[in-house]
Short mmCIF file of C-alpha atoms in Angstrom, two decimals:
data_model
loop_
_atom_site.label_atom_id
_atom_site.label_comp_id
_atom_site.label_asym_id
_atom_site.label_seq_id
_atom_site.Cartn_x
_atom_site.Cartn_y
_atom_site.Cartn_z
CA MET A 20 -123.69 -43.19 96.56
CA PRO A 21 -123.28 -42.72 92.79
CA LEU A 22 -126.00 -40.71 91.13
CA SER A 23 -128.68 -42.63 89.29
CA LEU A 24 -129.20 -42.41 85.56
CA ALA A 25 -132.39 -40.37 86.16
CA GLU A 26 -130.54 -37.89 88.38
CA LEU A 27 -127.83 -37.41 85.77
CA ARG A 28 -130.38 -36.82 83.04
CA THR A 29 -132.19 -34.29 85.23
CA ALA A 30 -128.92 -32.46 85.86
CA CYS A 31 -128.30 -32.40 82.12
CA GLU A 32 -131.77 -31.06 81.27
CA ASN A 33 -131.80 -28.42 84.04
CA LYS A 34 -128.19 -27.33 83.50
CA THR A 35 -127.49 -27.86 87.18
CA LYS A 36 -124.05 -27.06 88.56
CA MET A 37 -122.47 -30.32 89.71
CA ARG A 38 -119.58 -31.38 91.90
CA CYS A 39 -117.29 -33.69 89.95
CA ASP A 40 -114.29 -35.73 91.06
CA GLY A 41 -111.05 -34.14 89.91
CA TYR A 42 -112.58 -30.74 89.06
CA PRO A 43 -112.09 -27.80 91.46
CA ARG A 44 -115.00 -25.84 89.98
CA ALA A 45 -118.62 -26.49 89.16
CA MET A 46 -119.25 -28.43 85.97
CA PHE A 47 -122.31 -28.91 83.79
CA VAL A 48 -123.51 -32.23 82.38
CA HIS A 49 -124.05 -31.70 78.66
CA GLN A 50 -124.75 -35.24 77.52
CA VAL A 51 -125.39 -38.66 79.09
CA PHE A 52 -124.24 -41.89 77.41
CA GLU A 53 -126.22 -44.69 79.04
CA ALA A 54 -124.60 -47.69 77.33
CA GLU A 55 -121.06 -46.51 78.11
CA ARG A 56 -121.97 -45.10 81.56
CA GLU A 57 -120.26 -41.87 80.65
CA VAL A 58 -121.17 -38.16 80.65
CA SER A 59 -119.85 -35.15 78.78
CA LEU A 60 -118.79 -32.34 81.16
CA GLY A 61 -118.20 -28.65 80.49
CA PHE A 62 -117.50 -25.60 82.64
CA LYS A 63 -120.00 -23.44 80.72
CA LYS A 64 -123.76 -23.77 80.82
CA GLY A 65 -123.97 -23.23 77.05
CA ARG A 66 -122.35 -25.21 74.31
CA GLY A 67 -119.14 -23.19 74.26
CA GLY A 68 -115.97 -24.00 76.17
CA TYR A 69 -114.06 -27.20 76.78
CA PHE A 70 -115.76 -30.60 76.98
CA GLU A 71 -114.45 -33.77 78.54
CA GLN A 72 -115.80 -37.31 78.94
CA ALA A 73 -116.15 -38.71 82.47
CA ASP A 74 -117.63 -41.78 84.14
CA PHE A 75 -120.99 -41.71 85.91
CA GLU A 76 -119.15 -42.20 89.22
CA ASP A 77 -117.16 -38.99 88.69
CA VAL A 78 -120.31 -36.89 89.11
CA LEU A 79 -120.60 -36.62 92.92
CA GLY A 80 -123.71 -34.46 93.34
CA GLU A 81 -125.12 -30.98 93.07
CA TRP A 82 -122.80 -28.04 93.69
CA GLY A 83 -123.98 -27.05 97.21
CA ALA A 84 -124.35 -23.72 98.96
CA ASP A 85 -121.36 -24.55 101.14
CA GLU A 86 -119.10 -24.62 98.11
CA PRO A 87 -117.19 -21.44 97.24
CA ALA A 88 -119.30 -19.28 94.96
CA GLU A 89 -117.97 -18.47 91.54
CA ALA A 90 -119.22 -16.14 88.86
CA GLU A 91 -120.42 -17.80 85.71
CA GLU A 92 -118.37 -16.76 82.75
CA GLU A 93 -120.31 -14.85 80.16
CA ASP A 94 -119.93 -15.67 76.54
CA THR A 95 -118.81 -12.32 75.12
CA GLY A 96 -118.39 -13.64 71.64
CA GLU A 97 -114.67 -12.98 71.80
CA GLU A 98 -112.22 -15.70 70.90
CA GLU A 99 -110.93 -17.82 73.77
CA GLU A 100 -107.27 -17.53 74.67
CA LEU A 101 -105.24 -20.20 72.89
CA VAL A 102 -103.19 -22.19 75.38
CA VAL A 103 -100.62 -24.88 74.49
CA SER A 104 -98.31 -26.89 76.72
CA ASP A 105 -95.23 -29.08 76.48
CA ARG A 106 -95.55 -32.84 76.83
CA THR A 107 -93.42 -35.95 76.58
CA GLN A 108 -96.04 -38.62 75.86
CA ALA A 109 -98.14 -38.94 72.72
CA GLN A 110 -101.88 -38.43 73.02
CA LEU A 111 -104.04 -41.11 71.44
CA ASP A 112 -107.57 -40.61 70.16
CA GLY A 113 -109.91 -43.60 70.28
CA ALA A 114 -112.01 -42.64 67.26
CA GLY A 115 -108.89 -41.82 65.27
CA PHE A 116 -107.29 -45.12 66.28
CA TRP A 117 -110.27 -47.06 64.96
CA HIS A 118 -110.40 -45.04 61.73
CA ASP A 119 -106.70 -45.71 61.18
CA CYS A 120 -107.15 -49.45 61.80
CA ARG A 121 -110.05 -49.64 59.37
CA ASN A 122 -108.02 -48.03 56.61
CA GLN A 123 -104.91 -50.18 56.94
CA HIS A 124 -106.15 -52.79 54.44
CA SER A 125 -107.25 -52.11 50.89
CA SER A 126 -109.93 -54.80 50.92
CA ALA A 127 -111.84 -57.20 53.15
CA ASP A 128 -110.01 -60.12 51.53
CA ALA A 129 -106.67 -58.63 52.61
CA ALA A 130 -107.99 -58.30 56.16
CA MET A 131 -109.11 -61.94 56.18
CA MET A 132 -105.69 -62.98 54.97
CA GLU A 133 -104.17 -61.05 57.88
CA LEU A 134 -106.20 -63.12 60.35
CA LEU A 135 -105.08 -66.33 58.68
CA ASP A 136 -101.46 -65.11 58.76
CA ASN A 137 -101.72 -64.99 62.53
CA VAL A 138 -102.99 -68.58 62.50
CA ALA A 139 -100.14 -69.73 60.25
CA ASP A 140 -97.56 -68.02 62.48
CA GLU A 141 -98.74 -70.14 65.42
CA HIS A 142 -97.88 -73.42 63.59
CA PRO A 143 -101.13 -75.10 64.70
CA THR A 144 -102.24 -78.66 64.14
CA ARG A 145 -105.81 -77.53 63.44
CA CYS A 146 -107.76 -74.38 62.71
CA ALA A 147 -111.54 -74.29 63.07
CA ILE A 148 -113.60 -71.55 61.40
CA GLU A 149 -117.27 -71.57 62.27
CA VAL A 150 -120.40 -69.47 62.34
CA ARG A 151 -121.88 -69.16 65.83
CA ALA A 152 -125.20 -67.90 67.16
CA ARG A 153 -125.40 -64.66 69.13
CA ALA A 154 -128.23 -63.06 71.06
CA GLY A 155 -131.43 -63.01 69.02
CA THR A 156 -130.95 -63.97 65.37
CA ALA A 157 -127.48 -62.46 64.96
CA THR A 158 -124.42 -64.57 64.16
CA CYS A 159 -120.66 -64.15 64.42
CA VAL A 160 -117.57 -65.84 62.98
CA ALA A 161 -115.02 -67.60 65.19
CA LEU A 162 -111.46 -68.67 64.31
CA ARG A 163 -109.83 -71.08 66.76
CA ASN A 164 -106.40 -72.70 66.65
CA ASP A 165 -103.89 -74.32 68.97
CA VAL A 166 -100.45 -72.70 69.36
CA ARG A 167 -97.06 -74.41 69.16
CA ASP A 168 -94.29 -73.77 71.70
CA ARG A 169 -95.65 -70.44 72.90
CA ALA A 170 -98.04 -69.15 75.55
CA ALA A 171 -100.80 -67.36 73.66
CA SER A 172 -101.82 -64.10 75.33
CA VAL A 173 -104.56 -61.55 74.69
CA LEU A 174 -102.43 -58.95 76.48
CA ASP A 175 -99.81 -59.36 73.76
CA ALA A 176 -102.22 -59.67 70.84
CA LEU A 177 -104.11 -56.46 71.66
CA SER A 178 -101.09 -54.30 72.48
CA LEU A 179 -100.90 -51.26 70.21
CA MET A 180 -98.14 -50.97 67.60
CA ARG A 181 -96.03 -53.70 69.21
CA SER A 182 -95.15 -57.10 67.84
CA GLU A 183 -93.02 -59.97 69.11
CA LYS A 184 -92.65 -61.16 65.52
CA ARG A 185 -90.18 -58.48 64.40
CA GLY A 186 -86.63 -59.39 63.55
CA PRO A 187 -85.11 -62.61 62.15
CA GLY A 188 -87.32 -65.63 61.79
CA ALA A 189 -89.95 -67.12 59.55
CA LEU A 190 -93.00 -65.35 61.01
CA ILE A 191 -95.33 -63.50 58.66
CA GLY A 192 -96.70 -60.79 60.96
CA GLU A 193 -94.33 -58.16 62.34
CA ASN A 194 -95.99 -54.74 62.44
CA GLY A 195 -98.28 -55.02 65.47
CA VAL A 196 -101.36 -53.92 63.54
CA GLY A 197 -102.68 -57.14 62.00
CA LEU A 198 -105.47 -58.31 64.30
CA LYS A 199 -106.68 -54.81 65.16
CA ALA A 200 -106.71 -53.65 61.55
CA ALA A 201 -108.40 -56.82 60.30
CA ALA A 202 -111.19 -56.70 62.88
CA ALA A 203 -111.88 -53.02 62.16
CA LYS A 204 -111.92 -53.59 58.38
CA LEU A 205 -114.35 -56.51 58.61
CA GLY A 206 -116.92 -55.01 60.98
CA GLY A 207 -117.65 -53.79 64.48
CA GLY A 208 -114.75 -55.58 66.18
CA ALA A 209 -113.68 -58.83 67.79
CA VAL A 210 -113.64 -60.67 71.09
CA VAL A 211 -110.26 -62.34 71.61
CA LEU A 212 -109.71 -65.28 73.97
CA THR A 213 -106.72 -67.39 74.96
CA ALA A 214 -106.29 -70.45 77.16
CA ARG A 215 -103.15 -72.10 78.48
CA ARG A 216 -101.77 -74.12 81.37
CA ALA A 217 -99.69 -72.09 83.82
CA ALA A 218 -96.09 -73.25 83.45
CA GLN A 219 -95.18 -71.55 86.74
CA SER A 220 -96.91 -69.65 89.53
CA PHE A 221 -97.58 -65.92 89.03
CA VAL A 222 -99.64 -63.09 90.47
CA ILE A 223 -102.68 -61.35 88.98
CA ARG A 224 -102.90 -57.79 90.32
CA ARG A 225 -106.34 -56.15 90.57
CA GLY A 226 -105.90 -52.72 92.08
CA ALA A 227 -104.72 -53.24 95.66
CA ARG A 228 -105.60 -56.94 95.57
CA ARG A 229 -103.20 -59.67 94.50
CA GLU A 230 -104.28 -63.14 93.43
CA THR A 231 -101.66 -65.88 93.31
CA VAL A 232 -102.10 -68.46 90.54
CA GLY A 233 -100.36 -71.76 91.08
CA GLU A 234 -98.49 -73.82 88.54
CA GLY A 235 -100.77 -76.10 86.53
CA ALA A 236 -103.88 -73.88 86.66
CA ALA A 237 -105.87 -73.05 83.56
CA VAL A 238 -105.10 -69.40 82.67
CA LEU A 239 -107.72 -67.61 80.59
CA GLU A 240 -107.62 -64.16 79.00
CA VAL A 241 -110.48 -62.24 77.35
CA GLY A 242 -110.25 -58.95 75.49
CA VAL A 243 -112.67 -56.83 73.46
CA LEU A 244 -111.74 -54.73 70.47
CA ALA A 245 -114.85 -52.75 69.50
CA GLU A 246 -115.70 -49.62 67.57
CA SER A 247 -118.50 -48.86 70.04
CA LEU A 248 -115.96 -48.41 72.86
CA GLN A 249 -113.91 -45.72 71.12
CA ARG A 250 -114.53 -42.00 71.71
CA ALA A 251 -113.12 -38.89 70.08
CA GLY A 252 -110.82 -37.01 72.42
CA ARG A 253 -110.22 -40.01 74.67
CA PRO A 254 -107.55 -42.76 74.52
CA PRO A 255 -108.44 -46.09 72.87
CA VAL A 256 -110.42 -48.43 75.12
CA ILE A 257 -109.54 -52.14 74.88
CA PRO A 258 -110.68 -53.92 78.07
CA ILE A 259 -108.84 -57.13 78.93
CA ALA A 260 -109.42 -59.54 81.81
CA VAL A 261 -107.12 -62.30 83.09
CA PHE A 262 -108.33 -65.04 85.43
CA ALA A 263 -107.43 -68.62 86.36
CA ALA A 264 -109.22 -71.80 87.44
CA ARG A 265 -107.97 -75.00 89.08
CA SER A 266 -110.45 -77.08 87.05
CA LEU A 267 -112.66 -76.65 84.01
CA ASP A 268 -115.71 -76.95 86.26
CA GLY A 269 -114.40 -73.93 88.16
CA VAL A 270 -114.13 -71.60 85.14
CA GLY A 271 -117.55 -70.07 85.79
CA ARG A 272 -116.81 -69.34 89.46
CA ALA A 273 -113.40 -67.89 88.59
CA TRP A 274 -114.90 -65.59 85.95
CA ALA A 275 -117.65 -64.42 88.32
CA ALA A 276 -115.05 -63.60 90.97
CA ALA A 277 -112.94 -61.66 88.47
CA VAL A 278 -115.96 -59.60 87.36
CA ARG A 279 -116.83 -58.90 90.99
CA ASP A 280 -113.34 -57.84 92.03
CA SER A 281 -111.96 -56.16 88.91
CA PRO A 282 -113.43 -53.09 87.13
CA ALA A 283 -111.53 -54.11 83.99
CA ALA A 284 -113.09 -57.58 84.06
CA ALA A 285 -116.52 -56.05 84.68
CA HIS A 286 -116.01 -53.73 81.70
CA THR A 287 -114.89 -56.69 79.59
CA ALA A 288 -117.96 -58.72 80.61
CA GLU A 289 -120.25 -55.81 79.73
CA ALA A 290 -118.60 -55.37 76.32
CA CYS A 291 -118.99 -59.12 75.61
CA GLY A 292 -122.71 -59.03 76.39
CA GLY A 293 -124.83 -60.37 73.56
CA ILE A 294 -121.73 -61.48 71.63
CA VAL A 295 -119.94 -64.18 73.59
CA ASP A 296 -120.87 -66.23 76.65
CA VAL A 297 -117.46 -65.80 78.28
CA GLU A 298 -117.77 -68.73 80.69
CA ALA A 299 -118.83 -71.19 77.99
CA ALA A 300 -116.33 -69.90 75.44
CA CYS A 301 -113.37 -70.04 77.85
CA ARG A 302 -114.26 -73.50 79.07
CA SER A 303 -114.61 -74.80 75.51
CA LEU A 304 -111.33 -73.23 74.44
CA ALA A 305 -109.45 -74.68 77.43
CA ALA A 306 -111.00 -78.12 76.87
CA SER A 307 -109.70 -78.12 73.29
CA ILE A 308 -106.08 -78.28 74.51
CA LEU A 309 -106.17 -79.40 78.16
CA ASP A 310 -107.26 -82.66 79.75
CA GLU A 311 -110.56 -82.08 81.54
CA ASP A 312 -109.47 -83.97 84.66
CA THR A 313 -105.79 -83.06 85.11
CA LEU A 314 -105.46 -79.88 82.99
CA ALA A 315 -102.37 -81.44 81.43
CA PRO A 316 -101.83 -80.40 77.78
CA ARG A 317 -103.27 -82.91 75.33
CA ARG A 318 -100.25 -82.25 73.12
CA ALA A 319 -97.01 -81.16 74.81
CA THR A 320 -95.94 -78.96 71.91
CA HIS A 321 -99.32 -77.20 71.71
CA ALA A 322 -100.21 -76.19 75.28
CA SER A 323 -102.16 -73.01 74.52
CA ALA A 324 -104.99 -71.94 72.22
CA PHE A 325 -106.17 -68.73 70.57
CA GLU A 326 -109.64 -67.68 69.42
CA VAL A 327 -110.96 -64.60 67.60
CA VAL A 328 -114.72 -63.96 67.38
CA LEU A 329 -115.66 -61.38 64.75
CA PHE A 330 -118.98 -59.62 65.35
CA ASP A 331 -121.17 -57.13 63.46
CA THR A 332 -119.35 -58.03 60.23
CA PHE A 333 -120.22 -55.94 57.19
CA GLU A 334 -120.73 -59.11 55.18
CA ALA A 335 -122.96 -61.90 56.49
CA ALA A 336 -121.14 -64.25 58.86
CA PRO A 337 -121.58 -67.33 56.60
CA THR A 338 -120.08 -65.36 53.70
CA VAL A 339 -117.04 -64.40 55.78
CA ALA A 340 -116.55 -68.03 56.84
CA ARG A 341 -116.75 -69.25 53.24
CA LYS A 342 -114.24 -66.63 52.04
CA LEU A 343 -111.79 -67.60 54.77
CA GLY A 344 -112.10 -71.19 53.59
CA GLU A 345 -111.45 -70.22 49.97
CA ILE A 346 -108.26 -68.41 50.98
CA LEU A 347 -107.02 -71.53 52.77
CA ARG A 348 -107.87 -73.77 49.81
CA GLY A 349 -105.74 -71.74 47.40
CA GLU A 350 -102.06 -70.95 47.03
CA THR A 351 -102.01 -68.44 49.89
CA TYR A 352 -99.46 -70.41 51.93
CA LEU A 353 -96.48 -72.18 50.45
CA ASP A 354 -96.71 -75.07 52.90
CA ARG A 355 -99.84 -75.15 55.07
CA ALA A 356 -99.23 -78.01 57.48
CA PHE A 357 -102.45 -77.77 59.49
CA VAL A 358 -105.94 -79.13 58.89
CA ALA A 359 -108.69 -76.53 58.60
CA THR A 360 -112.41 -77.01 59.26
CA ILE A 361 -114.92 -74.61 57.75
CA ALA A 362 -118.52 -74.50 59.02
CA ASP A 363 -120.58 -71.73 57.41
CA GLY A 364 -123.79 -72.57 59.28
CA VAL A 365 -124.66 -72.58 62.98
CA GLY A 366 -124.24 -76.06 64.44
CA GLU A 367 -122.85 -77.60 61.25
CA ARG A 368 -119.98 -80.05 61.42
CA GLY A 369 -118.10 -78.30 58.64
CA GLU A 370 -115.90 -79.24 55.72
CA GLU A 371 -112.33 -80.39 56.34
CA ILE A 372 -109.50 -78.93 54.27
CA GLU A 373 -106.35 -81.06 54.19
CA PRO A 374 -102.81 -79.64 54.43
CA TYR A 375 -101.30 -78.24 51.24
CA ASP A 376 -97.73 -78.11 49.90
CA LEU A 377 -97.31 -76.11 46.70
CA VAL A 378 -93.93 -77.54 45.70
CA ARG A 379 -95.12 -81.15 46.16
CA SER A 380 -98.08 -80.38 43.89
CA LEU A 381 -95.74 -79.58 40.97
CA VAL A 382 -94.56 -82.12 38.39
CA GLU A 383 -90.79 -82.16 37.76
CA PRO A 384 -89.95 -79.36 40.24
CA ALA A 385 -86.46 -77.86 40.19
CA ARG A 386 -84.76 -75.26 42.42
CA GLU A 387 -82.17 -72.54 42.04
CA ARG A 388 -80.75 -70.06 44.56
CA VAL A 389 -80.50 -66.48 43.34
CA GLU A 390 -78.31 -63.96 45.12
CA VAL A 391 -80.13 -60.62 45.49
CA GLY A 392 -77.54 -58.87 47.67
CA ARG A 393 -74.54 -59.54 49.82
CA ASP A 394 -75.26 -62.85 51.59
CA ARG A 395 -78.94 -62.45 50.71
CA TYR A 396 -80.66 -65.14 48.67
CA VAL A 397 -84.06 -66.13 47.40
CA THR A 398 -85.05 -69.53 46.01
CA VAL A 399 -86.66 -70.02 42.61
CA VAL A 400 -88.78 -73.13 42.11
CA VAL A 401 -90.21 -74.08 38.72
CA GLY A 402 -92.42 -76.99 37.74
CA PHE A 403 -95.59 -77.93 35.92
CA SER A 404 -98.82 -77.72 37.87
CA THR A 405 -101.08 -80.74 38.15
CA VAL A 406 -104.02 -78.54 39.11
CA SER A 407 -106.21 -77.69 36.15
CA LYS A 408 -106.54 -73.96 35.59
CA HIS A 409 -108.03 -71.64 33.02
CA ALA A 410 -105.62 -71.21 30.11
CA ASP A 411 -105.16 -67.51 30.86
CA ALA A 412 -103.84 -68.33 34.36
CA ALA A 413 -102.06 -71.63 33.63
CA SER A 414 -98.52 -70.19 33.86
CA PRO A 415 -98.46 -68.10 37.03
CA LEU A 416 -95.69 -66.31 38.87
CA LEU A 417 -96.07 -66.69 42.64
CA VAL A 418 -93.97 -64.62 45.06
CA TYR A 419 -93.82 -65.76 48.70
CA THR A 420 -92.29 -63.94 51.66
CA LYS A 421 -91.90 -66.00 54.85
CA GLY A 422 -94.24 -68.64 53.45
CA ARG A 423 -97.14 -66.34 52.52
CA LEU A 424 -98.19 -65.31 49.02
CA VAL A 425 -97.56 -61.59 48.52
CA GLU A 426 -97.86 -61.28 44.74
CA ARG A 427 -99.54 -63.44 42.10
CA HIS A 428 -99.31 -62.82 38.36
CA ASP A 429 -101.33 -64.93 35.91
CA ASP A 430 -98.50 -65.12 33.34
CA TRP A 431 -94.89 -65.34 34.49
CA ARG A 432 -93.67 -64.76 30.93
CA LEU A 433 -95.08 -61.24 31.01
CA ALA A 434 -94.38 -60.54 34.68
CA LEU A 435 -90.70 -61.49 34.26
CA ASN A 436 -90.34 -59.85 30.84
CA LEU A 437 -89.26 -63.13 29.26
CA ARG A 438 -88.99 -61.62 25.77
CA GLN A 439 -86.12 -59.44 26.98
CA HIS A 440 -84.27 -62.48 28.35
CA LEU A 441 -84.79 -64.61 25.22
CA LYS A 442 -84.00 -61.71 22.87
CA ARG A 443 -86.79 -62.91 20.57
CA ASP A 444 -90.53 -63.40 20.35
CA PHE A 445 -92.29 -66.65 21.25
CA ARG A 446 -95.67 -68.21 20.61
CA LYS A 447 -98.37 -68.19 23.26
CA GLU A 448 -97.94 -71.95 23.77
CA TYR A 449 -94.37 -71.45 24.98
CA ALA A 450 -94.01 -72.80 28.53
CA LEU A 451 -97.77 -73.01 28.94
CA GLY A 452 -98.56 -74.70 32.25
CA LEU A 453 -95.21 -73.90 33.85
CA THR A 454 -95.43 -72.42 37.36
CA VAL A 455 -92.63 -70.14 38.57
CA VAL A 456 -92.26 -69.51 42.32
CA ILE A 457 -89.96 -66.99 44.03
CA ILE A 458 -89.51 -67.93 47.71
CA ASP A 459 -88.11 -65.33 50.10
CA ASP A 460 -87.79 -67.15 53.43
CA ALA A 461 -85.39 -64.61 54.97
CA GLY A 462 -87.40 -61.48 54.20
CA CYS A 463 -84.87 -60.07 51.72
CA LEU A 464 -87.56 -58.45 49.56
CA ARG A 465 -89.18 -55.36 51.02
CA GLN A 466 -92.98 -55.33 51.09
CA THR A 467 -95.78 -53.02 52.12
CA HIS A 468 -96.70 -53.09 55.83
CA THR A 469 -99.90 -55.03 55.08
CA LYS A 470 -97.93 -57.59 53.02
CA GLN A 471 -99.97 -57.07 49.86
CA ARG A 472 -97.19 -56.11 47.46
CA ILE A 473 -93.41 -56.35 47.04
CA VAL A 474 -91.73 -52.97 46.86
CA ASP A 475 -90.12 -52.96 43.42
CA ASP A 476 -86.51 -52.30 44.44
CA VAL A 477 -83.18 -53.53 43.14
CA ALA A 478 -83.31 -56.86 45.02
CA PHE A 479 -86.68 -57.76 43.52
CA GLU A 480 -85.49 -56.89 40.01
CA VAL A 481 -82.48 -59.17 40.47
CA ALA A 482 -84.73 -61.95 41.77
CA LYS A 483 -87.07 -61.64 38.79
CA GLY A 484 -84.18 -61.67 36.33
CA GLY A 485 -82.74 -64.83 37.88
CA ALA A 486 -86.18 -66.48 37.90
CA ALA A 487 -86.77 -65.71 34.21
CA THR A 488 -83.40 -67.13 33.14
CA PHE A 489 -83.78 -70.29 35.23
CA ALA A 490 -87.37 -70.90 34.09
CA ALA A 491 -86.40 -70.58 30.41
CA GLU A 492 -83.46 -72.96 30.79
CA TYR A 493 -85.64 -75.44 32.70
CA PHE A 494 -88.32 -75.43 30.02
CA VAL A 495 -85.83 -76.10 27.22
CA ALA A 496 -84.18 -78.97 29.12
CA VAL A 497 -87.43 -80.70 30.11
CA HIS A 498 -89.00 -80.16 26.69
CA LYS A 499 -86.06 -81.71 24.91
CA ARG A 500 -85.99 -84.71 27.24
CA THR A 501 -89.70 -85.43 26.93
CA TRP A 502 -90.11 -84.82 23.20
CA VAL A 503 -91.57 -88.00 21.65
CA GLY A 504 -92.70 -86.73 18.25
CA ASP A 505 -91.23 -87.85 14.95
CA LYS A 506 -91.06 -84.31 13.57
CA LYS A 507 -88.22 -81.88 13.98
CA TRP A 508 -88.07 -80.56 17.56
CA ARG A 509 -89.54 -77.09 17.90
CA LEU A 510 -89.12 -75.04 21.04
CA GLU A 511 -92.53 -73.44 20.68
CA VAL A 512 -94.48 -76.69 20.58
CA ASN A 513 -95.75 -77.65 24.04
CA GLU A 514 -98.43 -80.22 23.24
CA SER A 515 -96.21 -83.31 23.37
CA LEU A 516 -94.62 -82.10 26.62
CA THR A 517 -97.91 -81.92 28.44
CA LYS A 518 -98.73 -85.47 27.31
CA ALA A 519 -95.40 -86.85 28.45
CA LEU A 520 -94.95 -85.06 31.78
CA ASP A 521 -96.78 -87.63 33.86
CA SER A 522 -94.45 -90.39 32.71
CA ALA A 523 -91.24 -88.36 32.72
CA GLY A 524 -88.56 -89.39 35.17
CA ARG A 525 -87.70 -87.05 38.04
CA GLY A 526 -84.33 -85.60 38.96
CA ALA A 527 -82.89 -85.05 35.49
CA VAL A 528 -82.95 -81.27 35.78
#
């Protein structure tokens, strides 16, 4: 029988020698962690020597008289012998892992953008962001979306330093740190859930037991990424449970069986306590994409769903939800094809944000390909914005990599050093209201690993030079064509252009 919490605490207080699984000598319990069901063990009665974390179950009982006697080492004050050993595998530290994740992003806004990048990469039809109630008066923030042409998996999403998004393609994320780093930056962590219909039969292995899941079952995965689970000197702890149900009504029974039979599922359930009702959350997520009677996908192209629940956020949950909505409303994504719903209050229906296409929002848009290397191209799009802005930000430069905004400058004329290209000065009204966009669909422009800035290398300089030249030529051509004044045409005058743009014909440039 495992020792009780009281017995472990008594052993700690009395400095009793204990028999411990995996240790050939007597050990002392130096500290008891009730919430984690762990103890700190050492081979010395005092505070010196080596300490190691162990589970409650590893402490088997008191070191009995029938055990071989051993002399207790005296602390002579001399330095311990330094011992090192070879190894082939890296050692990970849980506390260090979390600290590293939390410092990946320079700001909370960048972390929120990372979460939305993951949503955009899934090509969903809808994304719902809502504030939900937790135990007591606490709240959390949930992001839910369906997934196109891919089986969403918590096992993949919470793998360390690995990403299926690397290599060619138009996916934003590629470094394997996004979700982990964002959750750590924003607060205490996240519960991650996925739901999908099994496309074929497979086996779930739980220790010596094997559970066969048939084709057509609802497959559910739950994982917990939490600061509270990480310990210094021990590997990162990210519990994940996989289970399946033949009907939505059977989700509760399937989850209970998984918790009963699997230590990992039991650990996951414990970590979710007070944050997420796993049974209700999994059933709701599955119902969002699968027919409740047949479990057939409601939409053939979107047969799985993904959900992230942020808890213990540093900012209030409603504030986080509102900021996520503001990011989606802006120019963050070149072409956001999905509808987003933002609910910043518990139980509220939420505000719907329609899809957005930056290029379609421009008046008189024109394109030009710019070669930035051998067989490497970016696209430059210029046009006048129909969205009213403050005068100081009315002529922006927007740089997109794989559809996501990486850099934004309020004045493209300064950012692209237009004076150098024109070889002369110009008045502040010159090209006012013109938007310049550099689009890097192929990932030709190097960026920082958190996708917050383009690395200013030769390719980017070439792209900026081509954008400046094309934008200046575009402005001259459109201004000449739309000039309706009776005075001599002046390049610097922009007033008549802004009046005539709405009625100007398209396709002349």
